[in-house]
XYZ file of C-alpha atoms in Angstrom:
486
model
C -25.282 8.127 22.787
C -26.031 10.710 20.125
C -22.881 12.669 20.955
C -20.813 9.514 20.568
C -22.181 8.924 17.053
C -21.295 12.494 16.138
C -17.597 11.858 16.880
C -16.512 11.148 13.326
C -13.129 9.777 14.293
C -14.852 6.845 16.052
C -16.537 5.770 12.783
C -19.735 4.556 14.466
C -22.906 3.981 12.424
C -26.449 3.507 13.729
C -28.221 0.300 12.705
C -31.499 0.650 14.662
C -33.049 2.145 17.806
C -32.811 5.803 16.816
C -35.510 6.815 19.308
C -33.158 6.165 22.247
C -30.074 8.059 21.130
C -30.365 10.352 24.149
C -29.896 7.398 26.509
C -26.832 8.120 28.724
C -23.782 5.856 28.574
C -21.860 5.366 31.804
C -19.148 3.001 30.574
C -18.082 0.639 27.790
C -17.713 -3.077 28.208
C -16.170 -5.483 25.710
C -17.225 -9.129 25.711
C -17.184 -12.214 23.512
C -19.086 -14.354 26.048
C -22.462 -15.952 25.418
C -25.402 -14.359 27.214
C -23.493 -11.080 27.625
C -26.347 -9.441 29.536
C -25.244 -11.352 32.635
C -22.115 -9.212 32.876
C -23.495 -5.664 32.664
C -24.262 -3.425 35.622
C -26.414 -0.876 33.798
C -25.682 2.007 31.442
C -22.907 0.279 29.472
C -22.255 0.421 25.760
C -21.595 -3.275 25.170
C -19.065 -3.726 22.350
C -18.433 -7.118 20.738
C -16.618 -8.659 17.797
C -19.877 -10.430 16.960
C -19.219 -13.875 18.430
C -22.050 -13.619 21.054
C -24.599 -12.715 18.332
C -26.879 -15.737 17.677
C -27.564 -16.766 14.095
C -31.291 -17.392 14.568
C -33.859 -14.588 14.449
C -35.335 -15.666 17.790
C -31.888 -15.723 19.385
C -31.094 -12.214 18.152
C -34.452 -10.948 19.444
C -33.763 -12.510 22.857
C -30.313 -10.906 22.945
C -31.731 -7.403 22.427
C -34.559 -7.968 24.932
C -32.223 -9.234 27.636
C -29.712 -6.423 27.143
C -32.482 -3.838 27.351
C -34.014 -5.481 30.420
C -30.669 -5.629 32.220
C -30.062 -1.927 31.622
C -27.413 -1.877 28.930
C -27.336 1.448 27.074
C -26.571 0.113 23.568
C -24.951 -2.717 21.607
C -21.954 -2.054 19.377
C -21.025 -4.724 16.794
C -17.718 -4.775 14.933
C -18.139 -4.900 11.154
C -16.321 -7.498 9.006
C -15.646 -9.678 12.068
C -17.663 -12.635 13.354
C -21.233 -11.361 13.551
C -23.816 -13.267 11.498
C -26.239 -11.230 9.346
C -28.589 -9.216 11.532
C -32.216 -10.243 11.122
C -35.355 -8.167 10.724
C -36.537 -9.378 14.140
C -33.457 -7.888 15.791
C -34.074 -4.583 14.019
C -37.764 -4.575 14.888
C -37.130 -5.424 18.554
C -34.453 -2.743 18.772
C -36.897 -0.144 17.427
C -39.769 -1.296 19.660
C -37.699 -1.272 22.861
C -35.762 1.875 22.013
C -32.457 0.027 22.312
C -29.737 1.327 19.961
C -27.674 -1.125 17.924
C -24.646 0.422 16.224
C -21.895 -0.718 13.880
C -18.219 -0.219 14.708
C -16.177 0.207 11.534
C -13.275 -2.172 10.986
C -10.514 -1.851 12.213
C -11.521 0.804 14.794
C -9.969 -0.280 18.147
C -12.495 -0.714 20.936
C -10.195 1.089 23.345
C -10.714 4.350 21.421
C -14.449 4.119 22.109
C -13.761 3.327 25.766
C -11.529 6.378 26.123
C -14.107 8.623 24.513
C -16.817 7.410 26.877
C -14.503 7.700 29.891
C -13.671 11.303 29.027
C -17.333 12.140 28.475
C -18.367 10.597 31.792
C -15.465 11.925 33.825
C -17.741 13.937 36.118
C -19.992 10.980 36.785
C -17.018 8.724 37.555
C -15.660 11.362 39.904
C -18.986 11.464 41.740
C -19.006 7.670 41.996
C -15.491 7.784 43.431
C -16.614 10.298 46.042
C -19.574 8.103 47.010
C -17.285 5.075 47.212
C -14.975 6.995 49.533
C -17.932 7.917 51.747
C -18.971 4.249 51.905
C -15.570 3.240 53.288
C -15.546 6.262 55.574
C -18.772 4.963 57.133
C -16.822 1.896 58.306
C -14.265 4.122 60.033
C -17.050 5.915 61.871
C -18.624 2.773 63.291
C -15.183 1.479 64.278
C -14.499 4.577 66.308
C -17.967 4.869 67.820
C -18.639 1.136 68.275
C -22.228 1.483 67.084
C -22.285 -1.775 65.147
C -23.883 -2.760 61.891
C -27.050 -0.747 62.462
C -25.188 2.544 62.098
C -23.289 1.202 59.069
C -26.382 0.036 57.186
C -28.049 3.384 57.893
C -25.090 5.178 56.311
C -25.091 2.799 53.350
C -28.821 3.350 52.871
C -28.213 7.072 52.532
C -25.377 6.627 50.033
C -27.175 4.090 47.839
C -30.574 5.760 48.072
C -32.498 2.705 49.295
C -32.990 0.550 52.385
C -29.876 -1.580 53.008
C -29.941 -4.598 55.342
C -27.510 -7.373 56.237
C -29.404 -10.654 56.600
C -28.737 -14.201 57.667
C -28.891 -16.240 54.478
C -30.465 -19.298 56.159
C -33.376 -17.548 57.918
C -33.788 -14.260 56.050
C -33.776 -12.344 59.328
C -31.436 -9.466 60.099
C -27.938 -10.639 60.925
C -27.639 -7.958 63.594
C -30.001 -8.213 66.591
C -32.492 -5.493 67.428
C -33.338 -4.487 63.850
C -36.914 -4.109 62.663
C -38.144 -7.403 61.133
C -38.346 -7.670 57.366
C -41.658 -8.461 55.616
C -42.247 -12.117 54.836
C -41.858 -11.745 51.056
C -38.433 -10.186 51.496
C -37.368 -12.862 53.983
C -38.361 -15.564 51.476
C -36.471 -13.734 48.721
C -33.325 -13.831 50.859
C -33.575 -17.520 51.785
C -34.375 -18.704 48.265
C -32.139 -16.238 46.422
C -33.768 -16.957 43.093
C -33.587 -14.109 40.624
C -31.701 -12.673 37.700
C -27.979 -12.128 38.102
C -26.680 -8.761 37.011
C -23.128 -7.599 37.704
C -22.870 -9.893 40.705
C -26.247 -8.749 42.036
C -29.253 -11.085 42.165
C -32.498 -9.201 41.522
C -35.576 -10.875 43.067
C -38.928 -9.321 42.087
C -41.276 -8.306 44.899
C -44.804 -6.926 44.881
C -45.600 -3.446 43.530
C -42.659 -3.526 41.077
C -40.098 -3.447 43.889
C -37.031 -5.688 43.898
C -34.731 -7.151 46.495
C -31.131 -6.927 45.273
C -28.908 -9.554 46.900
C -25.114 -9.297 47.045
C -22.803 -11.928 48.555
C -20.721 -10.602 51.430
C -17.073 -11.664 50.966
C -15.663 -14.154 53.543
C -19.083 -14.464 55.241
C -21.102 -17.135 53.390
C -23.864 -17.047 56.012
C -24.623 -13.367 55.351
C -26.022 -11.430 52.410
C -26.421 -7.713 51.718
C -29.989 -6.815 50.735
C -30.870 -3.605 48.908
C -34.603 -2.879 48.650
C -35.016 -0.832 45.487
C -37.985 1.311 44.565
C -39.808 1.000 41.205
C -38.381 4.333 40.047
C -34.786 3.170 40.132
C -32.163 1.003 41.715
C -28.770 1.615 43.332
C -25.534 1.489 41.405
C -24.453 -2.175 41.148
C -20.762 -1.332 41.592
C -21.489 0.701 44.707
C -23.418 -2.281 46.061
C -20.280 -4.396 45.663
C -18.284 -1.796 47.610
C -21.013 -1.780 50.270
C -20.785 -5.574 50.545
C -17.028 -5.337 51.043
C -17.475 -2.764 53.797
C -20.080 -4.976 55.478
C -17.644 -7.897 55.333
C -15.083 -5.873 57.259
C -17.695 -4.792 59.794
C -18.934 -8.360 60.271
C -15.374 -9.523 60.905
C -15.065 -6.948 63.676
C -18.385 -8.011 65.174
C -17.429 -11.688 65.056
C -14.237 -10.942 66.976
C -16.300 -9.327 69.733
C -18.769 -12.218 69.772
C -15.943 -14.757 69.964
C -14.354 -12.850 72.850
C -17.656 -12.902 74.743
C -18.058 -16.632 74.009
C -14.652 -17.426 75.420
C -15.314 -15.310 78.496
C -18.572 -17.161 79.144
C -16.996 -20.561 78.467
C -14.099 -19.910 80.855
C -16.515 -18.792 83.575
C -18.719 -21.844 83.096
C -15.743 -24.219 83.232
C -14.540 -22.594 86.457
C -17.986 -23.025 88.004
C -18.219 -26.676 86.918
C -14.741 -27.348 88.347
C -15.774 -25.718 91.661
C -13.049 -23.084 91.337
C -15.355 -20.195 92.282
C -17.355 -19.470 95.396
C -21.138 -19.535 94.801
C -21.507 -15.808 95.379
C -18.744 -15.029 92.882
C -20.380 -17.385 90.362
C -23.760 -15.728 90.857
C -22.340 -12.233 90.422
C -20.318 -13.042 87.306
C -23.214 -14.856 85.633
C -25.400 -11.833 86.376
C -22.759 -9.592 84.759
C -23.068 -11.758 81.635
C -26.814 -11.093 81.693
C -27.767 -14.549 83.014
C -29.209 -14.280 86.563
C -29.345 -17.792 88.047
C -32.823 -17.232 89.513
C -34.399 -17.491 86.047
C -31.746 -19.573 84.264
C -31.460 -23.229 83.257
C -28.711 -25.448 81.906
C -29.198 -26.898 78.438
C -27.092 -29.738 77.055
C -27.455 -29.899 73.268
C -26.246 -31.970 70.353
C -26.558 -31.941 66.580
C -25.403 -34.286 63.843
C -23.840 -31.243 62.180
C -20.876 -30.229 64.388
C -20.418 -26.919 62.574
C -23.982 -25.887 63.386
C -23.409 -26.736 67.043
C -20.215 -24.680 67.085
C -22.136 -21.656 65.772
C -24.850 -21.966 68.433
C -23.480 -18.995 70.370
C -23.661 -16.862 67.216
C -27.319 -17.739 66.638
C -28.127 -16.880 70.264
C -26.334 -13.543 69.883
C -28.394 -12.716 66.802
C -31.540 -13.357 68.834
C -30.220 -11.063 71.620
C -30.104 -13.975 74.104
C -27.524 -13.550 76.859
C -25.827 -16.819 77.719
C -22.674 -18.729 78.642
C -21.784 -21.680 76.414
C -19.014 -24.268 76.503
C -18.469 -27.098 74.013
C -17.717 -30.535 75.406
C -16.972 -33.117 72.718
C -20.081 -33.758 70.653
C -22.329 -31.646 72.904
C -22.576 -28.097 74.180
C -23.605 -26.875 77.612
C -25.373 -23.522 77.792
C -26.629 -21.485 80.735
C -29.350 -19.107 79.587
C -32.755 -17.736 80.660
C -35.459 -20.404 80.750
C -37.623 -18.238 78.483
C -34.997 -18.524 75.706
C -34.940 -22.337 75.452
C -37.146 -22.316 72.342
C -34.794 -19.814 70.679
C -31.946 -22.247 71.292
C -33.980 -25.100 69.804
C -34.637 -23.071 66.648
C -30.917 -22.373 66.396
C -30.164 -26.102 66.710
C -32.249 -26.845 63.645
C -34.236 -29.959 62.779
C -31.371 -32.355 63.586
C -30.794 -31.009 67.091
C -31.684 -32.469 70.479
C -31.506 -30.875 73.905
C -32.030 -31.657 77.563
C -33.087 -28.882 79.941
C -32.472 -28.769 83.678
C -34.776 -27.461 86.355
C -34.328 -23.784 87.250
C -30.876 -23.217 88.690
C -32.155 -20.708 91.298
C -28.901 -20.791 93.325
C -25.330 -20.533 92.064
C -24.291 -23.625 94.032
C -26.740 -25.658 91.918
C -25.084 -25.078 88.528
C -23.186 -28.379 88.702
C -26.358 -30.309 89.589
C -28.264 -28.475 86.857
C -25.610 -29.467 84.313
C -26.059 -33.119 85.335
C -29.815 -32.761 85.057
C -29.531 -31.354 81.543
C -27.164 -34.133 80.472
C -29.456 -36.796 81.903
C -32.454 -35.240 80.165
C -30.543 -35.209 76.848
C -29.611 -38.890 77.257
C -33.265 -39.729 77.860
C -34.342 -37.587 74.892
C -31.962 -39.527 72.669
C -33.297 -42.849 73.929
C -36.873 -41.701 73.297
C -35.913 -40.024 69.980
C -37.494 -36.666 70.818
C -35.955 -33.213 70.143
C -36.419 -31.620 73.575
C -36.886 -33.004 77.066
C -36.938 -31.177 80.360
C -35.490 -32.824 83.434
C -38.791 -32.262 85.215
C -40.523 -34.404 82.587
C -37.797 -37.009 82.081
C -38.523 -40.448 83.446
C -35.235 -42.278 84.067
C -34.635 -45.397 82.029
C -32.367 -47.151 84.541
C -33.264 -45.370 87.758
C -31.698 -42.404 89.558
C -27.928 -42.388 89.594
C -27.330 -40.319 92.729
C -29.268 -39.033 95.777
C -30.044 -35.710 94.103
C -31.624 -37.485 91.133
C -33.542 -39.778 93.496
C -34.992 -36.817 95.389
C -35.907 -35.100 92.140
C -37.593 -38.248 90.829
C -39.675 -38.700 93.995
C -40.726 -35.068 94.001
C -41.640 -35.151 90.319
C -43.628 -38.395 90.357
C -44.976 -38.760 93.899
C -44.834 -35.182 95.133
C -48.651 -34.661 95.166
C -49.082 -37.875 97.188
C -46.402 -36.935 99.743
C -48.097 -33.580 100.323
C -51.093 -35.353 101.850
C -51.266 -36.012 105.597
C -48.825 -38.780 106.484
C -51.575 -41.314 107.265
C -53.190 -40.862 103.847
C -49.938 -40.785 101.876
C -48.643 -43.853 103.743
C -51.840 -45.743 102.985
C -51.680 -44.905 99.272
C -47.986 -45.760 98.956
C -48.449 -49.039 100.789
C -51.286 -49.929 98.441
C -49.140 -49.081 95.413
C -46.276 -51.187 96.792
C -48.571 -54.193 97.365
C -50.233 -53.731 93.984
C -46.889 -53.856 92.149
C -45.544 -56.744 94.251
C -48.656 -58.796 93.513
C -48.446 -58.514 89.767
C -51.066 -55.751 89.603
C -53.756 -58.177 90.682
C -56.636 -56.416 92.381
C -57.703 -59.515 94.300
C -54.238 -60.598 95.553
C -53.474 -57.013 96.575
C -56.729 -56.860 98.580
C -55.896 -60.122 100.311
C -52.363 -58.958 101.151
C -53.677 -55.725 102.660
C -56.723 -57.362 104.278
C -59.076 -54.897 102.617
C -61.888 -55.154 100.140
C -61.000 -55.363 96.428
C -63.008 -52.165 95.784
C -60.827 -50.334 98.331
C -57.690 -51.245 96.376
C -59.343 -50.061 93.189
C -60.278 -46.724 94.806
C -56.776 -46.133 96.203
C -55.043 -46.887 92.925
C -57.422 -44.598 91.032
C -56.715 -41.926 93.652
C -52.965 -42.350 93.036
C -53.494 -41.979 89.287
C -55.503 -38.810 89.827
C -52.877 -37.249 92.102
C -49.808 -38.154 90.050
C -51.264 -37.845 86.567
C -49.832 -41.312 85.794
C -51.762 -44.285 84.451
C -50.891 -47.813 85.570
C -52.017 -49.088 82.167
C -49.212 -47.058 80.573
C -45.872 -48.883 80.684
C -43.832 -45.704 80.929
C -45.967 -44.291 83.743
C -45.850 -47.606 85.586
C -42.051 -47.702 85.344
C -41.828 -44.154 86.692
C -44.109 -45.018 89.633
C -42.047 -48.116 90.432
C -38.708 -46.255 90.276
C -40.033 -43.377 92.393
C -41.539 -45.754 94.971
C -38.205 -47.496 95.371
C -36.436 -44.130 95.755
C -38.696 -42.890 98.591
């Protein structure tokens, strides 16, 4: 700054802030906008015709404080233009903060100052250009090696001198699977995104004087670049914008791969559902997708937000869940490991519902498992619950085919049928008589020619074995439907 004032041909004159004349200037920026601090990246000599200068003393003080806080190097004000008289509070604040305020003599063109600064900072601009080239070169390396975003963010971290991550804007977690989880305060900073905007970068304060710097990633509204700066400094804001552009290109490449895998899984699943593949071929190809049928289930899902449902496969990919998904109208059908059902539910969000089949176990059961999942979803919708497993779903209108009837009997009366035939027959006959006689203990005893206490004992025994209570309407309906399906 001092060297610039010594250039007599520029006709610059110091107003205040002499203690900071050694502050380096990286660029000049001309603005007539209000709140000009929002448009600086750090290190600029901000030159104005005076229109953004407030008339009030408090406004002028705030202007100097904000420019200093946002990293501007100095403020240049054109004389004999539109600036109101500068107040003592502006001068005092400038001196206290060590923020130079200078006068630009009329009619000195601002471009002359810009050229002088550009020539003085030629080396620095050359170094920035080299770093920018290296940032784009990092994208070429991951394209050729296929190492994904992890390798790219590592290279960007080295170039920008801080930890760089690409995060999902909705959850705050890493967009790319397999990365180390971020601390909770950083995750919250990403999801809320509340901070001060500076040169297109949102700075969110963290603990211990650290900051999370958030940059939108072009063409990917669900992703955000996060730079975790140290208290001693922060990365160049312009280089962060270049890094965000590079990440956008990398994400586009990744999405193409994900979409290819989705289509491959969907085509396989449709072929299996249409019985176009032999069971052994289906089993082998599902295993190649990372979904062995022995541990897999079918999940039929819905959401009031169709776009969220369409991105279900992307959310599963981010959680490193192998799967095959096909969309059918307003629902999706997914084959995935049973252990990953909760991950799918989190991806569905609060407005989602899902029905889960029993374990597929054998490849020739995929079609039946898909029906089970659809039936469970229908029941979940009727009962207004987010998740229902076929094993826990009591039919509302009774089983619709022999497979469903067998499953219902096994689920509701299985413990009774495992008893010796004489005992199970006695208990089922008692249940049948009890229901046919309006759940009257006395009429049931008379119909069976036994004591009333015997009927009471047998019914209590049935409740103990099945876990169902005859006083509960839903349990009673399930017992009646299962009894009629035996």
